[in-house]
Amino acid sequence: MLSRDQLREHLVRSRIAGDVATSRENNLDHYSSLANGDPYYRLGLTFDQPWSYRDILALMAKSAGVVADPGHRWGQDTIDPDLTIDAVDAMAERIAAMLSRPEPRILFATGHPTGLLAIHLPLAALCAERGARLLTPAEGWTYAGSGFGRPRRIRYLQDVAMLDDKGGFVHTHDAAPMRHMLEELGGEPPDLVIADHGWAGAAGEAGVPTVAFADSNDPGLFVGEAEGKIDVVVPLDDNVLPRYYAPLTARLVTQVSRAL
C-alpha cells in the first residue's frame, strides 16, 4: 500500500483528484440543476431542506474541494486529494464495523462499469472473504428507464449489480433499479449498501446504511451525506482508466482489514 503522501501524488497525477477532467462549467450546471429541483440530479434522494445554488457550491467546496469562489465560472475545477483519502478511510471504518458483525448482508452496485467497477470488485471479494453475505436481488429484472428508449436489465458480475443493455454493462444514474431491488428484499433490507449514482441515492433514501463514491458533478449524494441519509461519500473522478484506481482500492481494502 502506498503511503498517504504517495497516494496523494498518485491521485493528482492520475487526475482522480487535483485538477480533474470534469469542467467547472459542467459542475456549476449540475449544481444549478439540483438547486432548481431537477430529479435527475437528486439521484433518487429527497431533501429535508431547500438547497440553493450557493448552498450547494459551498457544500461541494467543503466536501469535495471544488473551487469555492462563485465568480470562477469556467475552466479548471478541482477535487481535494486529502478529502478523497479522508473519505476513503472513513468508508473503510464503516465497512469494517459492519464486517465485525456475524454474517452481515451487503449489497454492491455501480453505475460506472468502465470505471468504479474496478474498486467494487476487490472490495466485494474482501467482504465475502470476511464472512459477509453478498446479496443479489432482482437479477434479470427489466425496465424501460428514461432517456435510452429500450429495456435494460439488472445483471451481476461477481455479486456487483449493474445495468445490462443488450449484453453490455452501461453507465447509469437511475435510482429505479435499486428501488426495485430493495422492494424484492421486502422486510429484510441490506445491512449496508456500497454503491454510487442512483444506486446509492435510492438506498440512502430508503434508510439503508450506505457508503458511496461520487464525482464533483454529482452533488446529490453529497447533499444526501450532509442531511445524514448517506454515511460517507468519497469524492473522486469516477471515470478515469480503471487501473488508475488500484492504489486507492489497495488503501481501502487494507484499511478495512486493519480495522477488523
XYZ file of N, CA and C in Angstrom:
780
model
N 0.834 -1.192 0.000
C 0.000 0.000 0.000
C 0.875 1.251 0.000
N 0.501 2.240 -0.792
C 1.242 3.493 -0.826
C 1.047 4.258 0.476
N 2.040 5.054 0.847
C 1.863 5.970 1.971
C 0.821 7.023 1.590
N 0.362 7.772 2.584
C -0.608 8.819 2.289
C -0.048 9.827 1.284
N 1.205 10.241 1.475
C 1.808 11.198 0.545
C 1.908 10.615 -0.863
N 2.312 9.357 -0.952
C 2.425 8.716 -2.259
C 1.052 8.587 -2.931
N 0.030 8.236 -2.132
C -1.308 8.115 -2.698
C -1.809 9.480 -3.161
N -1.561 10.516 -2.376
C -1.959 11.860 -2.789
C -1.328 12.203 -4.137
N -0.042 11.933 -4.281
C 0.641 12.205 -5.547
C 0.018 11.417 -6.692
N -0.314 10.154 -6.425
C -0.929 9.333 -7.467
C -2.301 9.880 -7.858
N -3.106 10.267 -6.882
C -4.436 10.795 -7.181
C -4.345 12.031 -8.069
N -3.395 12.899 -7.776
C -3.223 14.107 -8.571
C -2.680 13.774 -9.962
N -1.703 12.883 -10.010
C -1.083 12.529 -11.298
C -2.092 11.841 -12.229
N -2.942 10.985 -11.674
C -3.920 10.257 -12.477
C -5.201 11.061 -12.712
N -5.309 12.201 -12.048
C -6.457 13.103 -12.135
C -7.719 12.484 -11.550
N -7.551 11.516 -10.636
C -8.676 11.091 -9.811
C -9.078 12.238 -8.889
N -8.101 13.014 -8.482
C -8.310 14.228 -7.687
C -7.337 15.287 -8.200
N -7.267 16.422 -7.495
C -6.479 17.532 -8.002
C -7.205 18.218 -9.142
N -6.490 18.552 -10.212
C -7.111 19.153 -11.393
C -7.787 18.060 -12.207
N -9.092 17.919 -12.024
C -9.827 16.808 -12.627
C -10.344 17.169 -14.014
N -10.800 16.153 -14.739
C -11.277 16.365 -16.109
C -12.652 17.021 -16.151
N -13.452 16.840 -15.106
C -14.782 17.443 -15.074
C -14.644 18.957 -15.044
N -15.239 19.625 -16.011
C -15.031 21.065 -16.144
C -15.823 21.848 -15.103
N -15.398 23.080 -14.857
C -16.120 23.965 -13.953
C -17.534 24.227 -14.479
N -17.671 24.399 -15.786
C -18.985 24.659 -16.361
C -19.940 23.501 -16.099
N -19.431 22.281 -16.251
C -20.263 21.096 -16.022
C -20.672 21.006 -14.556
N -19.720 21.229 -13.646
C -20.057 21.205 -12.224
C -21.143 22.212 -11.894
N -20.944 23.460 -12.311
C -21.893 24.507 -11.938
C -23.263 24.282 -12.574
N -23.287 23.755 -13.775
C -24.560 23.423 -14.415
C -25.326 22.394 -13.587
N -24.631 21.379 -13.082
C -25.286 20.351 -12.277
C -25.735 20.901 -10.931
N -24.941 21.792 -10.334
C -25.341 22.385 -9.056
C -26.600 23.227 -9.244
N -26.647 23.975 -10.325
C -27.817 24.792 -10.612
C -29.040 23.923 -10.872
N -28.862 22.837 -11.613
C -29.985 21.949 -11.921
C -30.535 21.310 -10.654
N -29.636 20.909 -9.756
C -30.093 20.327 -8.496
C -30.836 21.367 -7.671
N -30.310 22.577 -7.593
C -30.965 23.652 -6.835
C -32.345 23.966 -7.400
N -32.512 23.788 -8.710
C -33.794 24.054 -9.362
C -34.750 22.877 -9.301
N -34.352 21.804 -8.605
C -35.261 20.692 -8.363
C -35.302 19.620 -9.423
N -34.360 19.613 -10.365
C -34.352 18.583 -11.407
C -34.135 17.217 -10.760
N -35.106 16.287 -10.869
C -34.983 14.995 -10.186
C -33.813 14.152 -10.667
N -33.364 14.370 -11.895
C -32.235 13.594 -12.424
C -31.004 13.756 -11.545
N -30.809 14.951 -11.009
C -29.603 15.230 -10.235
C -29.757 14.913 -8.751
N -30.962 14.536 -8.344
C -31.155 14.099 -6.955
C -30.681 12.671 -6.750
N -30.560 11.914 -7.825
C -30.064 10.531 -7.753
C -30.894 9.683 -6.793
N -32.201 9.874 -6.827
C -33.097 9.062 -6.007
C -33.356 9.597 -4.616
N -32.772 10.727 -4.271
C -32.909 11.292 -2.933
C -33.956 12.404 -2.898
N -34.568 12.574 -1.736
C -35.315 13.781 -1.431
C -34.588 14.474 -0.280
N -34.807 15.774 -0.156
C -34.062 16.544 0.838
C -35.004 17.194 1.839
N -34.522 17.317 3.050
C -35.336 17.832 4.144
C -35.383 19.345 4.188
N -34.500 20.004 3.462
C -34.450 21.462 3.470
C -34.151 21.953 2.059
N -34.491 23.192 1.760
C -34.133 23.730 0.434
C -32.630 23.965 0.342
N -32.069 23.658 -0.824
C -30.642 23.865 -1.080
C -30.519 24.802 -2.271
N -30.031 26.003 -2.017
C -29.821 26.966 -3.089
C -28.551 26.623 -3.854
N -28.395 27.253 -5.001
C -27.177 27.079 -5.790
C -25.935 27.423 -4.969
N -25.983 28.547 -4.237
C -24.827 28.954 -3.426
C -24.584 27.950 -2.290
N -25.662 27.420 -1.704
C -25.515 26.416 -0.648
C -24.807 25.170 -1.181
N -25.212 24.744 -2.365
C -24.631 23.528 -2.946
C -23.170 23.755 -3.305
N -22.862 24.902 -3.882
C -21.467 25.206 -4.203
C -20.614 25.217 -2.935
N -21.107 25.836 -1.875
C -20.356 25.866 -0.616
C -20.162 24.465 -0.057
N -21.197 23.630 -0.147
C -21.072 22.256 0.328
C -20.048 21.487 -0.490
N -20.073 21.666 -1.803
C -19.142 20.930 -2.659
C -17.706 21.400 -2.452
N -17.507 22.669 -2.127
C -16.164 23.142 -1.786
C -15.683 22.483 -0.500
N -16.579 22.356 0.472
C -16.224 21.763 1.753
C -16.026 20.254 1.667
N -16.901 19.561 0.940
C -16.913 18.097 0.942
C -16.069 17.472 -0.158
N -15.897 18.182 -1.273
C -15.152 17.628 -2.406
C -13.927 18.443 -2.765
N -13.894 19.711 -2.367
C -12.728 20.527 -2.671
C -12.786 21.239 -3.995
N -14.006 21.458 -4.541
C -14.089 22.270 -5.745
C -13.768 23.721 -5.380
N -13.492 24.531 -6.385
C -13.167 25.937 -6.143
C -14.369 26.618 -5.500
N -14.150 27.280 -4.365
C -15.251 27.873 -3.606
C -15.762 29.175 -4.202
N -14.954 29.859 -4.974
C -15.284 31.180 -5.495
C -16.420 31.094 -6.520
N -17.603 31.667 -6.227
C -18.700 31.617 -7.202
C -18.402 32.393 -8.475
N -17.399 33.267 -8.428
C -17.008 34.014 -9.618
C -16.199 33.194 -10.611
N -15.723 32.032 -10.188
C -14.991 31.134 -11.096
C -16.021 30.334 -11.874
N -16.281 30.738 -13.098
C -17.415 30.221 -13.857
C -17.043 29.201 -14.930
N -15.805 29.137 -15.338
C -15.447 28.214 -16.413
C -13.995 27.787 -16.267
N -13.635 26.741 -17.006
C -12.255 26.255 -16.987
C -12.051 25.114 -16.008
N -10.914 25.150 -15.340
C -10.494 24.046 -14.480
C -11.249 24.047 -13.149
N -11.611 22.851 -12.691
C -12.118 22.685 -11.325
C -11.326 21.573 -10.659
N -11.516 21.421 -9.348
C -10.632 20.564 -8.565
C -11.406 19.677 -7.614
N -10.731 18.594 -7.209
C -11.132 17.766 -6.073
C -9.924 17.704 -5.148
N -10.138 17.915 -3.871
C -9.040 17.917 -2.901
C -8.624 16.483 -2.597
N -7.402 16.067 -2.945
C -6.996 14.674 -2.725
C -7.007 14.275 -1.256
N -6.780 15.224 -0.357
C -6.829 14.881 1.064
C -8.248 14.565 1.514
N -9.226 15.253 0.933
C -10.610 14.909 1.235
C -10.945 13.521 0.695
N -10.408 13.183 -0.454
C -10.610 11.840 -1.007
C -10.052 10.785 -0.063
N -8.831 10.972 0.378
C -8.191 9.987 1.263
C -8.918 9.906 2.596
N -9.287 11.042 3.156
C -10.023 11.032 4.427
C -11.332 10.265 4.300
N -12.031 10.474 3.190
C -13.305 9.792 2.992
C -13.104 8.297 2.753
N -12.041 7.924 2.050
C -11.723 6.501 1.882
C -11.517 5.847 3.243
N -10.791 6.511 4.116
C -10.539 5.952 5.451
C -11.831 5.868 6.264
N -12.686 6.884 6.134
C -13.972 6.846 6.843
C -14.852 5.727 6.306
N -14.836 5.535 4.992
C -15.589 4.427 4.403
C -15.071 3.089 4.921
N -13.758 2.954 4.999
C -13.174 1.711 5.498
C -13.640 1.418 6.924
N -13.729 2.448 7.747
C -14.206 2.255 9.123
C -15.635 1.739 9.142
N -16.507 2.298 8.296
C -17.910 1.865 8.262
C -18.008 0.418 7.790
N -17.231 0.079 6.768
C -17.295 -1.289 6.243
C -16.753 -2.270 7.269
N -15.643 -1.928 7.915
C -15.065 -2.817 8.923
C -16.021 -3.017 10.091
N -16.699 -1.953 10.494
C -17.669 -2.078 11.589
C -18.773 -3.054 11.213
N -19.216 -3.003 9.964
C -20.257 -3.923 9.531
C -19.721 -5.352 9.455
N -18.485 -5.520 8.980
C -17.913 -6.865 8.860
C -17.598 -7.483 10.215
N -17.564 -6.679 11.253
C -17.333 -7.230 12.594
C -18.579 -7.931 13.137
N -19.715 -7.742 12.481
C -20.947 -8.415 12.882
C -21.002 -9.811 12.257
N -21.785 -10.708 12.834
C -21.908 -12.040 12.233
C -22.733 -12.006 10.950
N -22.154 -12.461 9.863
C -22.806 -12.602 8.564
C -23.600 -11.363 8.137
N -22.954 -10.227 8.020
C -23.675 -9.037 7.552
C -24.118 -9.212 6.105
N -25.238 -8.598 5.768
C -25.802 -8.677 4.419
C -25.455 -7.372 3.695
N -24.632 -7.485 2.651
C -24.104 -6.311 1.951
C -24.495 -6.377 0.486
N -24.826 -5.225 -0.061
C -25.230 -5.123 -1.459
C -24.319 -4.137 -2.176
N -23.731 -4.568 -3.287
C -22.857 -3.737 -4.118
C -23.563 -3.397 -5.428
N -23.380 -2.164 -5.900
C -23.928 -1.775 -7.201
C -23.145 -0.586 -7.733
N -23.007 -0.522 -9.051
C -22.302 0.605 -9.660
C -22.937 1.025 -10.975
N -22.971 2.326 -11.178
C -23.389 2.888 -12.454
C -22.223 3.208 -13.361
N -21.014 2.807 -12.934
C -19.810 3.087 -13.725
C -19.029 1.800 -14.000
N -19.552 0.944 -14.891
C -18.863 -0.322 -15.161
C -17.500 -0.163 -15.809
N -17.224 0.979 -16.445
C -15.912 1.171 -17.064
C -14.953 1.943 -16.156
N -15.366 2.223 -14.939
C -14.506 2.954 -14.016
C -14.553 2.372 -12.623
N -15.612 2.701 -11.884
C -15.673 2.348 -10.468
C -15.841 0.859 -10.206
N -16.227 0.095 -11.207
C -16.276 -1.363 -11.025
C -14.929 -1.893 -10.557
N -13.843 -1.241 -10.965
C -12.502 -1.663 -10.559
C -12.286 -1.535 -9.057
N -13.057 -0.679 -8.388
C -12.993 -0.592 -6.930
C -13.952 -1.591 -6.303
N -15.144 -1.687 -6.840
C -16.177 -2.532 -6.239
C -15.796 -4.019 -6.216
N -15.189 -4.500 -7.293
C -14.912 -5.947 -7.359
C -13.956 -6.423 -6.258
N -12.795 -5.809 -6.052
C -11.925 -6.266 -4.962
C -12.548 -6.066 -3.585
N -13.312 -5.005 -3.421
C -13.942 -4.754 -2.128
C -15.021 -5.796 -1.843
N -15.784 -6.164 -2.860
C -16.785 -7.212 -2.695
C -16.134 -8.547 -2.352
N -15.022 -8.843 -3.007
C -14.308 -10.088 -2.711
C -13.824 -10.105 -1.272
N -13.308 -8.978 -0.784
C -12.861 -8.897 0.601
C -14.022 -9.128 1.556
N -15.151 -8.480 1.293
C -16.298 -8.642 2.186
C -16.759 -10.098 2.228
N -16.783 -10.757 1.075
C -17.176 -12.168 1.050
C -16.194 -13.028 1.840
N -14.899 -12.743 1.675
C -13.877 -13.499 2.408
C -14.009 -13.323 3.920
N -14.495 -12.159 4.329
C -14.625 -11.840 5.756
C -15.981 -12.226 6.320
N -16.741 -13.018 5.571
C -17.960 -13.594 6.120
C -19.253 -12.888 5.773
N -19.189 -11.858 4.936
C -20.419 -11.162 4.553
C -21.211 -12.006 3.562
N -22.502 -11.853 3.606
C -23.381 -12.438 2.599
C -23.668 -11.352 1.579
N -23.208 -11.537 0.352
C -23.411 -10.547 -0.703
C -24.743 -10.834 -1.396
N -25.624 -9.857 -1.362
C -26.974 -10.019 -1.868
C -27.043 -9.758 -3.366
N -27.907 -10.496 -4.042
C -28.085 -10.325 -5.490
C -29.573 -10.322 -5.845
N -30.347 -9.396 -5.278
C -31.787 -9.389 -5.575
C -32.086 -8.889 -6.982
N -33.232 -9.329 -7.484
C -33.812 -8.803 -8.735
C -32.936 -9.044 -9.951
N -32.103 -10.065 -9.924
C -31.279 -10.346 -11.107
C -32.185 -10.662 -12.292
N -31.954 -9.985 -13.406
C -32.764 -10.180 -14.592
C -33.966 -9.263 -14.697
N -34.227 -8.462 -13.643
C -35.362 -7.530 -13.711
C -35.125 -6.532 -14.834
N -36.142 -6.321 -15.652
C -36.030 -5.482 -16.832
C -36.988 -4.307 -16.739
N -36.544 -3.139 -17.161
C -37.408 -1.963 -17.170
C -36.953 -1.035 -18.288
N -37.839 -0.152 -18.677
C -37.519 0.860 -19.679
C -37.393 2.188 -18.961
N -36.181 2.588 -18.690
C -35.955 3.840 -17.995
C -35.977 5.013 -18.944
N -35.861 6.197 -18.381
C -35.919 7.398 -19.202
C -34.599 7.625 -19.934
N -34.701 8.060 -21.178
C -33.527 8.537 -21.884
C -32.821 7.539 -22.775
N -33.174 6.227 -22.676
C -32.455 5.309 -23.557
C -33.368 4.492 -24.462
N -34.673 4.487 -24.251
C -35.612 4.027 -25.242
C -35.766 2.539 -25.429
N -35.038 1.726 -24.717
C -35.223 0.279 -24.814
C -34.955 -0.336 -23.451
N -35.439 -1.561 -23.221
C -35.305 -2.157 -21.890
C -33.850 -2.408 -21.499
N -33.592 -2.211 -20.230
C -32.324 -2.608 -19.623
C -32.633 -3.527 -18.453
N -31.644 -4.333 -18.080
C -31.903 -5.295 -17.012
C -30.774 -5.285 -15.999
N -31.095 -5.713 -14.789
C -30.097 -5.855 -13.736
C -29.320 -7.143 -13.970
N -28.022 -7.020 -13.972
C -27.144 -8.190 -14.089
C -25.997 -8.020 -13.107
N -25.514 -9.128 -12.572
C -24.430 -9.099 -11.590
C -23.150 -9.675 -12.177
N -22.044 -9.039 -11.845
C -20.720 -9.590 -12.116
C -20.025 -9.744 -10.775
N -19.773 -10.976 -10.398
C -19.141 -11.264 -9.098
C -19.831 -10.485 -7.979
N -21.164 -10.558 -7.981
C -22.014 -10.001 -6.918
C -22.058 -8.481 -6.898
N -21.658 -7.822 -7.968
C -21.817 -6.373 -8.103
C -22.902 -6.124 -9.146
N -23.964 -5.408 -8.734
C -25.077 -5.135 -9.645
C -24.731 -4.010 -10.611
N -25.146 -4.201 -11.860
C -25.023 -3.175 -12.889
C -26.215 -3.287 -13.821
N -26.342 -2.330 -14.735
C -27.362 -2.416 -15.767
C -26.761 -2.957 -17.050
N -27.504 -3.880 -17.656
C -27.102 -4.506 -18.910
C -28.001 -4.001 -20.037
N -27.404 -3.665 -21.147
C -28.134 -3.235 -22.334
C -27.657 -4.076 -23.511
N -28.439 -5.088 -23.849
C -28.127 -5.982 -24.968
C -26.731 -6.595 -24.838
N -26.391 -7.039 -23.648
C -25.136 -7.745 -23.438
C -23.979 -6.893 -22.988
N -24.169 -5.584 -22.837
C -23.089 -4.716 -22.382
C -23.488 -3.974 -21.127
N -22.591 -3.909 -20.159
C -22.848 -3.121 -18.957
C -22.767 -1.641 -19.317
N -23.689 -0.847 -18.759
C -23.811 0.546 -19.186
C -23.798 1.505 -17.997
N -23.386 2.726 -18.303
C -23.404 3.825 -17.345
C -24.848 4.208 -17.041
N -25.148 4.469 -15.765
C -26.490 4.901 -15.404
C -26.474 5.760 -14.148
N -27.389 6.718 -14.096
C -27.667 7.493 -12.887
C -28.973 7.062 -12.250
N -29.701 6.136 -12.863
C -31.058 5.798 -12.451
C -31.123 5.227 -11.039
N -32.186 5.596 -10.322
C -32.447 5.058 -8.983
C -33.437 3.899 -9.015
N -34.180 3.750 -10.117
C -35.234 2.740 -10.180
C -34.733 1.315 -9.932
N -33.577 0.897 -10.465
C -33.136 -0.474 -10.207
C -32.920 -0.765 -8.720
N -32.291 0.149 -7.991
C -32.095 -0.078 -6.565
C -33.426 -0.095 -5.822
N -34.346 0.768 -6.196
C -35.657 0.741 -5.553
C -36.306 -0.630 -5.715
N -36.213 -1.181 -6.923
C -36.818 -2.498 -7.163
C -36.086 -3.576 -6.374
N -34.768 -3.501 -6.306
C -34.005 -4.491 -5.550
C -34.423 -4.490 -4.076
N -34.594 -3.298 -3.519
C -34.986 -3.205 -2.112
C -36.416 -3.700 -1.910
N -37.282 -3.426 -2.876
C -38.644 -3.943 -2.792
C -38.654 -5.468 -2.794
N -37.806 -6.059 -3.622
C -37.763 -7.522 -3.683
C -37.262 -8.117 -2.367
N -36.364 -7.399 -1.696
C -35.872 -7.880 -0.400
C -36.919 -7.723 0.699
N -37.936 -6.919 0.447
C -39.046 -6.778 1.374
C -38.611 -6.248 2.730
N -38.995 -6.957 3.773
C -38.695 -6.525 5.133
C -37.310 -6.867 5.607
N -36.446 -7.340 4.712
C -35.072 -7.685 5.077
C -34.094 -6.880 4.232
N -33.980 -5.586 4.479
C -33.048 -4.763 3.691
C -31.610 -5.124 4.000
N -30.674 -4.707 3.160
C -29.256 -4.979 3.451
C -28.820 -4.278 4.729
N -27.775 -4.806 5.330
C -27.152 -4.114 6.457
C -26.302 -2.947 5.966
N -25.838 -3.042 4.716
C -25.008 -1.983 4.138
C -25.097 -2.047 2.627
N -25.182 -0.878 2.000
C -25.065 -0.763 0.546
C -23.787 0.002 0.236
N -23.013 -0.511 -0.706
C -21.800 0.148 -1.195
C -22.030 0.392 -2.678
N -22.130 1.673 -3.073
C -22.622 1.961 -4.417
C -22.215 3.356 -4.870
N -22.847 3.811 -5.942
C -22.641 5.148 -6.484
C -23.896 5.533 -7.256
N -23.934 6.778 -7.705
C -25.055 7.296 -8.508
C -26.413 6.969 -7.873
N -27.418 6.684 -8.705
C -28.752 6.434 -8.191
C -28.880 5.182 -7.368
N -27.984 4.221 -7.571
C -27.984 3.025 -6.721
C -27.789 3.436 -5.261
N -26.835 4.329 -5.022
C -26.568 4.793 -3.659
C -27.679 5.708 -3.160
N -28.141 6.619 -4.021
C -29.168 7.553 -3.604
C -30.451 6.869 -3.180
N -30.898 5.888 -3.955
C -32.135 5.184 -3.619
C -31.998 4.404 -2.321
N -30.813 3.829 -2.083
C -30.599 3.088 -0.839
C -30.614 4.032 0.357
N -29.921 5.158 0.235
C -29.915 6.122 1.318
C -31.297 6.682 1.588
N -32.062 6.930 0.536
C -33.423 7.440 0.691
C -34.308 6.439 1.425
N -34.049 5.145 1.220
C -34.829 4.098 1.879
C -34.405 3.862 3.319
N -33.396 4.577 3.783
C -32.947 4.417 5.154
C -31.953 3.303 5.369
N -31.401 2.766 4.279
C -30.404 1.697 4.382
C -29.027 2.335 4.600
N -28.229 1.868 5.551
C -26.869 2.391 5.698
C -26.117 2.286 4.372
N -25.555 3.394 3.930
C -24.984 3.464 2.585
C -23.687 4.248 2.591
N -22.685 3.725 1.901
C -21.461 4.468 1.616
C -21.321 4.527 0.104
N -20.718 5.617 -0.394
C -20.791 5.861 -1.831
C -19.540 6.549 -2.354
N -19.371 6.455 -3.672
C -18.371 7.202 -4.418
C -19.117 8.213 -5.294
N -18.553 9.426 -5.459
C -19.226 10.420 -6.292
C -18.237 11.404 -6.877
N -18.510 11.813 -8.098
C -17.713 12.825 -8.795
C -18.150 14.213 -8.336
N -17.373 15.216 -8.696
C -17.679 16.589 -8.315
C -18.898 17.136 -9.033
N -19.375 16.457 -10.076
C -20.585 16.899 -10.767
C -21.814 16.084 -10.362
N -21.709 15.325 -9.250
C -22.828 14.559 -8.697
C -23.155 15.078 -7.300
N -23.635 16.326 -7.194
C -23.814 16.926 -5.876
C -24.891 16.277 -5.031
N -25.832 15.567 -5.662
C -26.942 14.989 -4.917
C -26.490 14.089 -3.779
N -25.473 13.259 -4.028
C -25.013 12.344 -2.980
C -24.355 13.096 -1.835
N -23.670 14.195 -2.138
C -23.044 14.982 -1.077
C -24.101 15.698 -0.239
N -25.183 16.152 -0.876
C -26.290 16.725 -0.111
C -26.928 15.645 0.756
N -27.072 14.441 0.205
C -27.591 13.328 0.997
C -26.719 13.037 2.204
N -25.407 13.120 2.029
C -24.489 12.936 3.156
C -24.673 14.047 4.184
N -24.801 15.285 3.712
C -24.960 16.423 4.616
C -26.240 16.307 5.441
N -27.269 15.685 4.865
C -28.530 15.529 5.580
C -28.612 14.206 6.343
N -27.541 13.414 6.318
C -27.499 12.191 7.106
C -28.132 10.977 6.462
N -28.463 11.047 5.177
C -29.058 9.895 4.506
C -28.008 8.944 3.946
N -26.808 9.445 3.717
C -25.693 8.616 3.264
C -24.558 8.797 4.257
N -23.941 7.696 4.653
C -22.939 7.747 5.731
C -21.645 8.415 5.302
N -21.115 8.010 4.153
C -19.838 8.536 3.658
C -19.911 8.643 2.144
N -19.415 9.752 1.605
C -19.258 9.894 0.154
C -17.800 10.210 -0.132
N -17.174 9.403 -0.976
C -15.785 9.605 -1.376
C -15.757 10.441 -2.642
N -15.176 11.649 -2.593
C -15.094 12.474 -3.805
C -13.944 12.023 -4.697
N -14.236 11.815 -5.968
C -13.212 11.379 -6.912
C -13.745 11.504 -8.323
N -12.856 11.603 -9.297
C -13.267 11.483 -10.690
C -13.669 10.034 -10.911
N -14.918 9.815 -11.323
C -15.443 8.448 -11.377
C -15.286 7.786 -12.734
N -14.474 8.366 -13.619
C -14.348 7.749 -14.942
C -12.955 7.903 -15.532
N -11.922 7.665 -14.721
C -10.569 7.558 -15.266
C -10.328 6.103 -15.658
N -9.165 5.820 -16.207
C -8.856 4.437 -16.580
C -8.953 3.529 -15.347
N -9.596 2.370 -15.474
C -9.811 1.520 -14.301
C -8.545 1.198 -13.514
N -7.414 1.011 -14.206
C -6.194 0.638 -13.489
C -5.697 1.755 -12.575
N -6.096 2.987 -12.854
C -5.650 4.096 -12.013
C -6.234 4.028 -10.599
N -7.333 3.313 -10.444
C -7.955 3.219 -9.118
C -7.261 2.211 -8.199
N -6.300 1.451 -8.729
C -5.704 0.366 -7.942
C -5.083 0.839 -6.627
N -4.288 1.912 -6.586
C -3.727 2.337 -5.296
C -4.786 2.785 -4.289
N -5.821 3.466 -4.758
C -6.908 3.870 -3.872
C -7.634 2.640 -3.336
N -7.884 1.668 -4.217
C -8.545 0.430 -3.799
C -7.693 -0.322 -2.786
N -6.384 -0.338 -3.017
C -5.482 -1.025 -2.083
C -5.557 -0.389 -0.701
N -5.627 0.944 -0.633
C -5.735 1.591 0.670
C -7.062 1.233 1.338
N -8.138 1.262 0.575
C -9.446 0.952 1.132
C -9.496 -0.476 1.668
N -9.028 -1.417 0.878
C -9.039 -2.820 1.301
C -8.128 -3.029 2.516
N -6.949 -2.417 2.492
C -6.007 -2.574 3.599
C -6.556 -1.953 4.876
N -7.162 -0.780 4.776
C -7.710 -0.111 5.951
C -8.881 -0.898 6.545
N -9.701 -1.499 5.694
C -10.773 -2.360 6.210
C -10.182 -3.545 6.963
N -9.190 -4.190 6.375
C -8.574 -5.372 7.001
C -7.910 -5.021 8.326
N -7.248 -3.884 8.375
C -6.567 -3.470 9.608
C -7.544 -3.173 10.732
N -8.729 -2.684 10.367
C -9.712 -2.293 11.365
C -10.475 -3.488 11.945
N -10.357 -4.640 11.312
C -11.076 -5.822 11.787
C -10.342 -6.517 12.944
